[in-house]
Amino acid sequence: MKKIMMTLAAVAVAATMNAQSYVGGSFGFTSVSHDGDNVTAFKVMPEIGTTLTDDLAVGITFGYAQSGKGNNKVKAWGVNPYLRYTFAKFDKVNVFVDGTVGYKSTDDKKVDYKTNEFEVGLKPGVAVNLTDEVSFVAHFGLLGYNYSKPDFDGAKATNTFGVNLDSNVSFGLYFNF
């Protein structure tokens, strides 16, 4: 048993010796004025990860979003761990896909209930390495499954499966170290 544990420890140390870590994420802010009524919205989605090999990385995105005001306020938070596979490299551009499992909770004051949402799927993306330390990253769409259910008695769940490459678009910066 001792030999197995020492071997596993040696493998873990060897795998992480050349690992490169990154932090970053995305954020958004909007302000809409309609007929004298102003509504603001923002979201913050920090991300942290580490490369395991030249083609594999593991990371997690978490975040918070809020829109509206007063009794029309909607707040959401979520967490989304992923395993990233980079399948194409072109000089400074990397094309990847994230295998994700995520959870999001939304509190909507307009309807006075929360919604729990789970998703599993593949999210394609592209990273442009601006320098050795800074990368511009874009994610778009989802190929996968989503389960959503409001949190009140008698609520019905919504199950969605499909490919949607024109939604869930996000842009962000990563700092590699």
mmCIF file of C-alpha atoms in Angstrom:
data_model
loop_
_atom_site.group_PDB
_atom_site.id
_atom_site.type_symbol
_atom_site.label_atom_id
_atom_site.label_comp_id
_atom_site.label_asym_id
_atom_site.label_seq_id
_atom_site.Cartn_x
_atom_site.Cartn_y
_atom_site.Cartn_z
ATOM 1 C CA MET A 1 0.000 0.000 0.000
ATOM 2 C CA LYS A 2 2.852 2.336 0.870
ATOM 3 C CA LYS A 3 4.459 1.772 -2.557
ATOM 4 C CA ILE A 4 1.177 2.545 -4.336
ATOM 5 C CA MET A 5 0.715 5.789 -2.386
ATOM 6 C CA MET A 6 4.305 6.865 -3.078
ATOM 7 C CA THR A 7 3.876 6.092 -6.786
ATOM 8 C CA LEU A 8 0.633 8.099 -6.952
ATOM 9 C CA ALA A 9 2.298 11.004 -5.146
ATOM 10 C CA ALA A 10 5.230 10.930 -7.582
ATOM 11 C CA VAL A 11 2.864 10.895 -10.566
ATOM 12 C CA ALA A 12 0.905 13.851 -9.147
ATOM 13 C CA VAL A 13 4.083 15.864 -8.554
ATOM 14 C CA ALA A 14 5.412 15.065 -12.035
ATOM 15 C CA ALA A 15 2.104 16.006 -13.655
ATOM 16 C CA THR A 16 1.980 19.394 -11.947
ATOM 17 C CA MET A 17 5.657 20.362 -12.284
ATOM 18 C CA ASN A 18 5.107 21.848 -15.740
ATOM 19 C CA ALA A 19 1.547 22.945 -15.088
ATOM 20 C CA GLN A 20 0.588 26.461 -16.035
ATOM 21 C CA SER A 21 -2.199 28.100 -14.085
ATOM 22 C CA TYR A 22 -4.509 30.867 -15.217
ATOM 23 C CA VAL A 23 -7.011 33.274 -13.705
ATOM 24 C CA GLY A 24 -9.454 35.529 -15.479
ATOM 25 C CA GLY A 25 -13.039 35.531 -16.481
ATOM 26 C CA SER A 26 -15.602 37.871 -17.907
ATOM 27 C CA PHE A 27 -17.935 40.607 -16.763
ATOM 28 C CA GLY A 28 -20.788 42.585 -18.225
ATOM 29 C CA PHE A 29 -22.700 45.758 -17.459
ATOM 30 C CA THR A 30 -25.744 47.301 -19.144
ATOM 31 C CA SER A 31 -27.985 50.236 -18.395
ATOM 32 C CA VAL A 32 -31.281 50.594 -20.226
ATOM 33 C CA SER A 33 -33.530 53.624 -20.144
ATOM 34 C CA HIS A 34 -37.069 53.147 -21.421
ATOM 35 C CA ASP A 35 -39.716 55.815 -21.084
ATOM 36 C CA GLY A 36 -37.960 57.417 -18.112
ATOM 37 C CA ASP A 37 -37.370 54.147 -16.263
ATOM 38 C CA ASN A 38 -33.702 53.103 -15.851
ATOM 39 C CA VAL A 39 -32.708 49.473 -15.320
ATOM 40 C CA THR A 40 -29.149 48.246 -14.817
ATOM 41 C CA ALA A 41 -27.732 44.762 -15.047
ATOM 42 C CA PHE A 42 -24.307 43.301 -14.387
ATOM 43 C CA LYS A 43 -22.572 39.966 -14.150
ATOM 44 C CA VAL A 44 -19.164 38.899 -12.882
ATOM 45 C CA MET A 45 -17.802 35.484 -13.888
ATOM 46 C CA PRO A 46 -14.297 34.826 -12.459
ATOM 47 C CA GLU A 47 -12.456 31.722 -13.603
ATOM 48 C CA ILE A 48 -9.421 29.792 -12.400
ATOM 49 C CA GLY A 49 -7.724 26.773 -13.920
ATOM 50 C CA THR A 50 -4.552 24.845 -14.533
ATOM 51 C CA THR A 51 -3.144 22.956 -17.490
ATOM 52 C CA LEU A 52 -2.557 19.250 -16.993
ATOM 53 C CA THR A 53 -0.917 18.553 -20.368
ATOM 54 C CA ASP A 54 -0.439 20.494 -23.614
ATOM 55 C CA ASP A 55 -4.015 19.633 -24.595
ATOM 56 C CA LEU A 56 -5.870 19.247 -21.270
ATOM 57 C CA ALA A 57 -6.796 21.744 -18.570
ATOM 58 C CA VAL A 58 -9.154 21.708 -15.620
ATOM 59 C CA GLY A 59 -10.858 24.724 -14.136
ATOM 60 C CA ILE A 60 -13.913 26.282 -12.578
ATOM 61 C CA THR A 61 -16.046 29.297 -13.380
ATOM 62 C CA PHE A 62 -18.263 30.850 -10.739
ATOM 63 C CA GLY A 63 -20.199 34.036 -10.708
ATOM 64 C CA TYR A 64 -22.988 36.383 -9.827
ATOM 65 C CA ALA A 65 -25.488 38.363 -11.910
ATOM 66 C CA GLN A 66 -28.159 40.905 -11.056
ATOM 67 C CA SER A 67 -30.660 42.905 -13.064
ATOM 68 C CA GLY A 68 -33.663 45.096 -12.401
ATOM 69 C CA LYS A 69 -34.529 47.032 -9.271
ATOM 70 C CA GLY A 70 -36.940 46.935 -6.365
ATOM 71 C CA ASN A 71 -39.639 44.274 -6.754
ATOM 72 C CA ASN A 72 -38.427 43.535 -10.296
ATOM 73 C CA LYS A 73 -34.921 42.470 -9.243
ATOM 74 C CA VAL A 74 -33.452 39.190 -10.461
ATOM 75 C CA LYS A 75 -30.319 37.768 -8.818
ATOM 76 C CA ALA A 76 -28.410 34.662 -9.887
ATOM 77 C CA TRP A 77 -25.274 32.816 -8.856
ATOM 78 C CA GLY A 78 -23.671 29.738 -10.300
ATOM 79 C CA VAL A 79 -20.696 27.405 -10.384
ATOM 80 C CA ASN A 80 -19.384 25.508 -13.402
ATOM 81 C CA PRO A 81 -16.370 23.153 -13.197
ATOM 82 C CA TYR A 82 -14.947 21.975 -16.512
ATOM 83 C CA LEU A 83 -12.374 19.815 -18.275
ATOM 84 C CA ARG A 84 -10.914 21.582 -21.332
ATOM 85 C CA TYR A 85 -9.560 19.779 -24.392
ATOM 86 C CA THR A 86 -7.626 21.885 -26.908
ATOM 87 C CA PHE A 87 -7.966 20.103 -30.250
ATOM 88 C CA ALA A 88 -6.428 22.640 -32.661
ATOM 89 C CA LYS A 89 -3.498 25.045 -32.289
ATOM 90 C CA PHE A 90 -2.618 27.660 -34.889
ATOM 91 C CA ASP A 91 0.376 29.761 -33.803
ATOM 92 C CA LYS A 92 -1.312 32.154 -31.306
ATOM 93 C CA VAL A 93 -4.875 30.744 -31.608
ATOM 94 C CA ASN A 94 -6.169 27.673 -29.762
ATOM 95 C CA VAL A 95 -9.559 26.066 -30.444
ATOM 96 C CA PHE A 96 -10.986 24.090 -27.522
ATOM 97 C CA VAL A 97 -14.077 22.486 -26.066
ATOM 98 C CA ASP A 98 -15.033 22.464 -22.384
ATOM 99 C CA GLY A 99 -16.827 19.463 -20.925
ATOM 100 C CA THR A 100 -18.929 21.100 -18.210
ATOM 101 C CA VAL A 101 -21.249 20.308 -15.343
ATOM 102 C CA GLY A 102 -22.927 23.360 -13.853
ATOM 103 C CA TYR A 103 -25.416 24.622 -11.295
ATOM 104 C CA LYS A 104 -27.205 27.979 -11.213
ATOM 105 C CA SER A 105 -29.707 29.427 -8.732
ATOM 106 C CA THR A 106 -31.916 32.354 -9.745
ATOM 107 C CA ASP A 107 -33.983 34.443 -7.318
ATOM 108 C CA ASP A 108 -36.665 36.368 -9.238
ATOM 109 C CA LYS A 109 -38.476 38.962 -7.092
ATOM 110 C CA LYS A 110 -41.074 39.589 -9.846
ATOM 111 C CA VAL A 111 -42.526 36.108 -9.412
ATOM 112 C CA ASP A 112 -41.312 35.622 -5.823
ATOM 113 C CA TYR A 113 -39.577 32.246 -6.231
ATOM 114 C CA LYS A 114 -36.204 30.709 -6.938
ATOM 115 C CA THR A 115 -35.227 28.494 -9.835
ATOM 116 C CA ASN A 116 -32.590 25.753 -9.700
ATOM 117 C CA GLU A 117 -30.839 24.845 -12.925
ATOM 118 C CA PHE A 118 -28.405 22.040 -13.764
ATOM 119 C CA GLU A 119 -26.558 21.578 -17.031
ATOM 120 C CA VAL A 120 -24.102 19.155 -18.557
ATOM 121 C CA GLY A 121 -22.577 19.505 -21.966
ATOM 122 C CA LEU A 122 -19.868 20.697 -24.298
ATOM 123 C CA LYS A 123 -19.022 24.386 -24.764
ATOM 124 C CA PRO A 124 -16.770 25.306 -27.708
ATOM 125 C CA GLY A 125 -14.355 28.194 -27.473
ATOM 126 C CA VAL A 126 -11.312 29.921 -28.864
ATOM 127 C CA ALA A 127 -8.305 31.466 -27.103
ATOM 128 C CA VAL A 128 -6.077 34.077 -28.715
ATOM 129 C CA ASN A 129 -2.726 34.304 -26.945
ATOM 130 C CA LEU A 130 -1.973 38.026 -27.058
ATOM 131 C CA THR A 131 1.280 37.509 -25.126
ATOM 132 C CA ASP A 132 2.757 34.636 -23.126
ATOM 133 C CA GLU A 133 0.911 35.986 -20.073
ATOM 134 C CA VAL A 134 -2.393 37.298 -21.505
ATOM 135 C CA SER A 135 -5.050 35.490 -23.548
ATOM 136 C CA PHE A 136 -8.360 36.692 -24.979
ATOM 137 C CA VAL A 137 -10.934 33.910 -24.659
ATOM 138 C CA ALA A 138 -14.381 33.508 -26.194
ATOM 139 C CA HIS A 139 -16.974 30.819 -25.441
ATOM 140 C CA PHE A 140 -20.108 30.305 -27.479
ATOM 141 C CA GLY A 141 -23.058 27.990 -27.258
ATOM 142 C CA LEU A 142 -23.747 24.638 -25.674
ATOM 143 C CA LEU A 143 -24.267 21.104 -26.910
ATOM 144 C CA GLY A 144 -25.919 19.395 -24.009
ATOM 145 C CA TYR A 145 -28.688 18.943 -21.509
ATOM 146 C CA ASN A 146 -30.278 21.498 -19.167
ATOM 147 C CA TYR A 147 -32.710 20.839 -16.300
ATOM 148 C CA SER A 148 -34.551 23.761 -14.719
ATOM 149 C CA LYS A 149 -37.221 23.751 -12.018
ATOM 150 C CA PRO A 150 -38.829 26.598 -10.059
ATOM 151 C CA ASP A 151 -38.767 26.113 -6.294
ATOM 152 C CA PHE A 152 -42.459 26.125 -5.313
ATOM 153 C CA ASP A 153 -45.148 23.483 -4.740
ATOM 154 C CA GLY A 154 -46.568 22.062 -7.950
ATOM 155 C CA ALA A 155 -43.814 23.518 -10.177
ATOM 156 C CA LYS A 156 -43.029 21.646 -13.375
ATOM 157 C CA ALA A 157 -39.472 20.978 -14.502
ATOM 158 C CA THR A 158 -38.142 21.962 -17.904
ATOM 159 C CA ASN A 159 -35.758 19.562 -19.645
ATOM 160 C CA THR A 160 -33.837 20.827 -22.662
ATOM 161 C CA PHE A 161 -31.452 18.939 -24.919
ATOM 162 C CA GLY A 162 -29.886 20.322 -28.051
ATOM 163 C CA VAL A 163 -27.289 22.355 -29.860
ATOM 164 C CA ASN A 164 -27.399 26.113 -29.495
ATOM 165 C CA LEU A 165 -24.302 27.860 -30.826
ATOM 166 C CA ASP A 166 -25.731 31.389 -30.838
ATOM 167 C CA SER A 167 -26.364 31.737 -27.106
ATOM 168 C CA ASN A 168 -24.225 31.768 -23.976
ATOM 169 C CA VAL A 169 -21.625 33.910 -25.724
ATOM 170 C CA SER A 170 -18.956 35.288 -23.407
ATOM 171 C CA PHE A 171 -15.648 37.073 -23.841
ATOM 172 C CA GLY A 172 -12.924 37.373 -21.259
ATOM 173 C CA LEU A 173 -9.245 37.736 -20.457
ATOM 174 C CA TYR A 174 -6.953 35.168 -18.831
ATOM 175 C CA PHE A 175 -3.686 35.881 -17.074
ATOM 176 C CA ASN A 176 -1.303 32.936 -17.330
ATOM 177 C CA PHE A 177 1.387 32.304 -14.748
#
